[in-house]
Tab-separated table of C-alpha atoms in Angstrom:
chain	number	residue	atom	x	y	z
A	1044	MET	CA	-36.226	71.493	60.911
A	1045	ILE	CA	-36.815	68.154	59.249
A	1046	VAL	CA	-37.919	68.218	55.605
A	1047	GLY	CA	-39.633	65.208	54.074
A	1048	ASP	CA	-38.149	61.999	55.388
A	1049	TRP	CA	-35.047	63.536	56.896
A	1050	ARG	CA	-34.377	62.135	60.368
A	1051	PRO	CA	-32.358	63.637	63.176
A	1052	ALA	CA	-29.176	61.667	63.907
A	1053	HIS	CA	-27.230	61.865	67.172
A	1054	VAL	CA	-23.485	61.323	66.923
A	1055	ALA	CA	-22.956	58.629	69.520
A	1056	ALA	CA	-19.231	58.021	69.026
A	1057	VAL	CA	-16.334	58.691	66.702
A	1058	SER	CA	-12.967	57.009	66.175
A	1059	GLN	CA	-9.996	57.647	63.956
A	1060	ALA	CA	-9.733	55.044	61.170
A	1061	THR	CA	-6.659	56.467	59.421
A	1062	ALA	CA	-4.882	59.800	59.457
A	1063	HIS	CA	-7.502	61.087	57.046
A	1064	ALA	CA	-10.586	59.017	57.836
A	1065	ARG	CA	-12.988	58.578	60.727
A	1066	ILE	CA	-15.647	56.109	61.783
A	1067	LEU	CA	-18.908	57.722	62.972
A	1068	TRP	CA	-21.577	55.892	64.943
A	1069	LEU	CA	-24.985	57.528	64.669
A	1070	ASP	CA	-28.104	56.872	66.669
A	1071	VAL	CA	-31.103	57.486	64.410
A	1072	PRO	CA	-34.491	57.090	66.119
A	1073	GLY	CA	-36.952	55.521	63.718
A	1074	TRP	CA	-34.259	54.227	61.358
A	1075	PRO	CA	-35.972	51.350	59.496
A	1076	GLY	CA	-32.799	49.285	59.147
A	1077	ASN	CA	-30.835	48.710	55.975
A	1078	LEU	CA	-29.397	46.014	53.742
A	1079	PRO	CA	-25.628	45.417	53.435
A	1080	GLY	CA	-24.351	47.795	50.776
A	1081	GLN	CA	-26.990	50.514	51.013
A	1082	HIS	CA	-26.183	54.181	51.571
A	1083	LEU	CA	-27.816	57.305	53.011
A	1084	ASP	CA	-27.889	61.040	52.403
A	1085	LEU	CA	-26.439	63.179	55.139
A	1086	ARG	CA	-27.266	66.856	55.637
A	1087	LEU	CA	-25.495	69.548	57.591
A	1088	THR	CA	-27.118	72.868	58.418
A	1089	ALA	CA	-25.011	75.930	59.280
A	1090	GLU	CA	-26.121	78.532	61.822
A	1091	ASP	CA	-27.039	80.881	58.949
A	1092	GLY	CA	-29.272	78.213	57.432
A	1093	TYR	CA	-26.915	77.126	54.655
A	1094	GLN	CA	-27.229	73.415	53.991
A	1095	ALA	CA	-24.939	70.864	52.403
A	1096	GLU	CA	-25.813	67.273	51.531
A	1097	ARG	CA	-23.677	64.266	50.585
A	1098	SER	CA	-24.224	60.546	50.203
A	1099	TYR	CA	-22.308	58.070	52.386
A	1100	SER	CA	-22.188	54.303	52.390
A	1101	ILE	CA	-23.286	52.493	55.526
A	1102	ALA	CA	-20.844	50.077	57.123
A	1103	THR	CA	-23.514	48.215	59.084
A	1104	SER	CA	-26.737	46.468	58.171
A	1105	GLY	CA	-29.786	44.999	59.865
A	1106	PRO	CA	-32.692	46.372	61.876
A	1107	ALA	CA	-30.830	48.436	64.489
A	1108	GLN	CA	-31.231	52.229	64.722
A	1109	ALA	CA	-27.492	52.540	65.415
A	1110	ILE	CA	-25.642	52.906	62.112
A	1111	GLU	CA	-21.987	53.268	61.243
A	1112	LEU	CA	-20.357	55.419	58.574
A	1113	GLY	CA	-16.770	55.433	57.410
A	1114	VAL	CA	-15.781	58.878	56.088
A	1115	ASP	CA	-12.588	59.707	54.244
A	1116	ARG	CA	-11.568	63.404	54.069
A	1117	VAL	CA	-11.688	65.067	50.663
A	1118	ASP	CA	-9.390	68.025	51.292
A	1119	ASP	CA	-11.341	70.414	49.074
A	1120	GLY	CA	-14.676	68.906	50.008
A	1121	GLU	CA	-17.529	70.737	51.678
A	1122	VAL	CA	-18.795	68.077	54.117
A	1123	SER	CA	-16.149	65.405	54.742
A	1124	PRO	CA	-13.545	67.734	56.401
A	1125	TYR	CA	-16.198	68.674	58.970
A	1126	LEU	CA	-17.098	65.007	59.608
A	1127	VAL	CA	-13.461	63.931	59.885
A	1128	ASP	CA	-11.929	66.897	61.724
A	1129	VAL	CA	-14.691	68.665	63.665
A	1130	ILE	CA	-17.794	66.692	64.537
A	1131	GLU	CA	-17.834	65.152	68.031
A	1132	PRO	CA	-20.107	62.873	70.050
A	1133	GLY	CA	-23.264	64.713	71.069
A	1134	ASP	CA	-23.508	66.677	67.858
A	1135	MET	CA	-26.643	66.396	65.693
A	1136	LEU	CA	-27.104	66.136	61.971
A	1137	GLU	CA	-29.753	64.751	59.634
A	1138	VAL	CA	-29.921	61.652	57.492
A	1139	LYS	CA	-32.274	60.248	54.863
A	1140	GLY	CA	-32.441	56.657	53.811
A	1141	PRO	CA	-31.638	53.884	53.468
A	1142	LEU	CA	-31.073	54.357	49.748
A	1143	GLY	CA	-30.156	52.024	46.913
A	1144	GLY	CA	-31.419	48.568	46.077
A	1145	TYR	CA	-28.905	47.475	43.427
A	1146	PHE	CA	-25.581	47.576	45.228
A	1147	VAL	CA	-26.665	45.205	47.997
A	1148	TRP	CA	-25.771	41.652	48.923
A	1149	ASP	CA	-28.643	39.194	49.234
A	1150	ALA	CA	-27.780	36.721	51.985
A	1151	ALA	CA	-30.132	34.190	50.394
A	1152	ASP	CA	-28.014	34.100	47.235
A	1153	PRO	CA	-25.482	31.239	47.522
A	1154	SER	CA	-23.340	32.551	44.592
A	1155	PRO	CA	-19.687	33.327	45.300
A	1156	VAL	CA	-19.119	36.995	46.013
A	1157	GLN	CA	-16.123	39.037	44.938
A	1158	LEU	CA	-15.589	42.352	46.728
A	1159	VAL	CA	-13.247	44.862	45.028
A	1160	ALA	CA	-12.517	48.017	47.017
A	1161	GLY	CA	-10.398	51.080	46.396
A	1162	GLY	CA	-9.712	53.318	49.413
A	1163	SER	CA	-12.855	54.202	51.345
A	1164	GLY	CA	-14.815	52.076	48.882
A	1165	ILE	CA	-14.359	49.399	51.495
A	1166	VAL	CA	-17.205	50.832	53.605
A	1167	PRO	CA	-20.238	49.221	51.891
A	1168	LEU	CA	-18.185	46.072	51.273
A	1169	ILE	CA	-17.265	45.664	54.925
A	1170	ALA	CA	-21.021	45.745	55.597
A	1171	MET	CA	-21.416	42.784	53.270
A	1172	ALA	CA	-18.503	40.884	54.808
A	1173	ARG	CA	-19.863	41.550	58.305
A	1174	ALA	CA	-23.336	40.363	57.266
A	1175	ARG	CA	-21.870	37.210	55.841
A	1176	ALA	CA	-19.887	36.580	59.059
A	1177	ALA	CA	-22.952	37.288	61.181
A	1178	ALA	CA	-24.895	34.748	59.135
A	1179	GLY	CA	-22.314	32.150	60.008
A	1180	GLY	CA	-20.747	31.785	56.577
A	1181	GLY	CA	-22.798	30.817	53.597
A	1182	ALA	CA	-21.695	32.192	50.231
A	1183	PRO	CA	-17.938	32.107	49.673
A	1184	PHE	CA	-16.453	35.593	49.779
A	1185	ARG	CA	-13.237	37.077	48.404
A	1186	LEU	CA	-11.981	40.621	48.967
A	1187	LEU	CA	-9.486	42.554	46.888
A	1188	TYR	CA	-8.596	45.832	48.643
A	1189	SER	CA	-6.424	48.480	46.975
A	1190	VAL	CA	-4.860	51.153	49.187
A	1191	ARG	CA	-1.973	53.547	48.879
A	1192	SER	CA	-0.206	52.113	51.944
A	1193	PRO	CA	-1.007	49.992	55.022
A	1194	HIS	CA	-1.630	53.269	56.908
A	1195	ASP	CA	-4.436	54.158	54.485
A	1196	ALA	CA	-6.459	50.951	55.031
A	1197	MET	CA	-9.754	51.416	56.827
A	1198	TYR	CA	-10.898	48.464	58.944
A	1199	ARG	CA	-7.497	46.799	58.632
A	1200	ALA	CA	-7.677	44.986	61.975
A	1201	GLU	CA	-11.209	43.815	61.345
A	1202	ILE	CA	-10.327	42.611	57.849
A	1203	ALA	CA	-7.526	40.550	59.420
A	1204	GLU	CA	-10.078	38.968	61.775
A	1205	LEU	CA	-12.530	38.289	58.929
A	1206	THR	CA	-9.689	36.814	56.892
A	1207	ALA	CA	-8.781	34.491	59.733
A	1208	ALA	CA	-12.447	33.461	59.835
A	1209	GLY	CA	-12.548	32.549	56.153
A	1210	LEU	CA	-12.685	35.715	54.046
A	1211	GLU	CA	-10.117	35.306	51.238
A	1212	THR	CA	-8.304	38.651	51.069
A	1213	THR	CA	-5.830	40.117	48.579
A	1214	TRP	CA	-4.156	43.447	49.326
A	1215	ILE	CA	-2.969	45.830	46.637
A	1216	TYR	CA	-0.534	48.588	47.717
A	1217	THR	CA	-0.147	51.307	45.156
A	1218	ARG	CA	2.618	53.376	46.805
A	1219	GLU	CA	4.049	51.723	49.922
A	1220	ALA	CA	3.864	48.135	51.129
A	1221	PRO	CA	4.271	46.907	54.712
A	1222	ALA	CA	7.559	45.512	55.953
A	1223	GLY	CA	8.136	42.009	54.728
A	1224	TRP	CA	5.731	42.345	51.799
A	1225	SER	CA	6.741	39.940	49.056
A	1226	GLY	CA	4.387	41.191	46.361
A	1227	GLY	CA	4.662	44.081	44.018
A	1228	VAL	CA	3.685	47.710	44.586
A	1229	GLY	CA	1.513	49.480	42.037
A	1230	ARG	CA	-1.886	49.906	40.585
A	1231	LEU	CA	-4.276	47.029	39.908
A	1232	THR	CA	-3.449	45.158	36.715
A	1233	PRO	CA	-5.334	42.521	34.690
A	1234	ALA	CA	-2.786	39.930	35.820
A	1235	VAL	CA	-3.197	40.722	39.512
A	1236	LEU	CA	-6.956	40.816	39.086
A	1237	ALA	CA	-7.006	37.463	37.343
A	1238	ALA	CA	-4.917	35.898	40.062
A	1239	SER	CA	-7.083	37.271	42.888
A	1240	VAL	CA	-10.725	37.183	41.932
A	1241	TRP	CA	-13.092	34.299	41.410
A	1242	PRO	CA	-12.736	32.819	37.904
A	1243	VAL	CA	-15.445	33.442	35.348
A	1244	GLU	CA	-16.654	29.847	35.517
A	1245	ALA	CA	-17.473	30.309	39.226
A	1246	ALA	CA	-20.106	32.866	38.145
A	1247	PRO	CA	-19.474	35.260	41.061
A	1248	THR	CA	-21.496	38.338	41.882
A	1249	ILE	CA	-18.918	41.146	41.947
A	1250	PHE	CA	-19.217	44.396	43.866
A	1251	VAL	CA	-16.724	47.160	42.992
A	1252	CYS	CA	-16.592	50.415	44.998
A	1253	GLY	CA	-14.104	53.282	45.165
A	1254	PRO	CA	-13.011	56.409	43.346
A	1255	THR	CA	-14.365	56.757	39.818
A	1256	GLY	CA	-11.062	56.005	38.071
A	1257	PHE	CA	-10.460	52.883	40.138
A	1258	VAL	CA	-13.977	51.572	39.621
A	1259	GLU	CA	-13.936	52.149	35.867
A	1260	ALA	CA	-10.544	50.495	35.474
A	1261	ALA	CA	-11.461	47.492	37.636
A	1262	ALA	CA	-14.835	46.992	35.983
A	1263	ASP	CA	-13.275	47.206	32.507
A	1264	MET	CA	-10.698	44.570	33.467
A	1265	LEU	CA	-13.342	42.284	34.883
A	1266	VAL	CA	-15.508	42.471	31.790
A	1267	GLN	CA	-12.475	42.031	29.471
A	1268	ALA	CA	-11.600	38.935	31.523
A	1269	GLY	CA	-14.993	37.499	30.616
A	1270	HIS	CA	-17.199	38.344	33.592
A	1271	PRO	CA	-20.733	39.238	32.384
A	1272	PRO	CA	-21.330	43.001	32.800
A	1273	GLN	CA	-24.595	42.346	34.622
A	1274	GLN	CA	-22.635	40.441	37.276
A	1275	VAL	CA	-20.330	43.419	37.942
A	1276	ARG	CA	-22.109	45.928	40.178
A	1277	THR	CA	-20.341	49.247	40.733
A	1278	GLU	CA	-20.585	52.181	43.080
A	1279	ARG	CA	-18.246	55.138	42.724
A	1280	PHE	CA	-17.500	58.487	44.276
A	1281	GLY	CA	-15.492	61.604	43.582
A	1282	GLY	CA	-13.268	62.322	40.606
A	1283	SER	CA	-10.867	60.009	38.882
């Protein structure tokens, strides 16, 4: 049963992104399209009628009814373990959206863009980077992506391609770096942030997404560095 503006979504394909994350491609008839950075609500209904809902960022944008989600497993979560470990092509679920009008990139804005991602916070930001690439360039983009190890990076191969095409990318490894890595290993610091992001005088629009603790720390560092708070847009999930 569909309630309100819930839409049935057909799982068209799945792929493993990391050992604990999956990419889901959904076909949603009637989907109105979405802007880069928007999210949706997803609902699962058990055979006994019990329902669970969660919000997920959308990795794609544009008018198509095929949408992509990147889902990282929360081990004690109620929905993500099912999406990462169980759901298969052909299964059905429900979605509602697109949602959110603040954490979106406007392709008509020529301002430099700084993307700051922690873990699966890369999902809405890859939508922005893809949209920028699809538009043939335009606003200069930089990406700072913090992950525990190279094995925990979602979209790693695609980020390498986008980097080769002009996306300026800085990796932060908090626990384990790849072979040959010459940088440090550890959490994001003000010094690393200052060396990686657009300077204040460039007046960038900054999008920060990730776990609550990461987002709060990164946003605080950006504001303390002099970036106007209204230029730092944040989206967070989960606990600290």
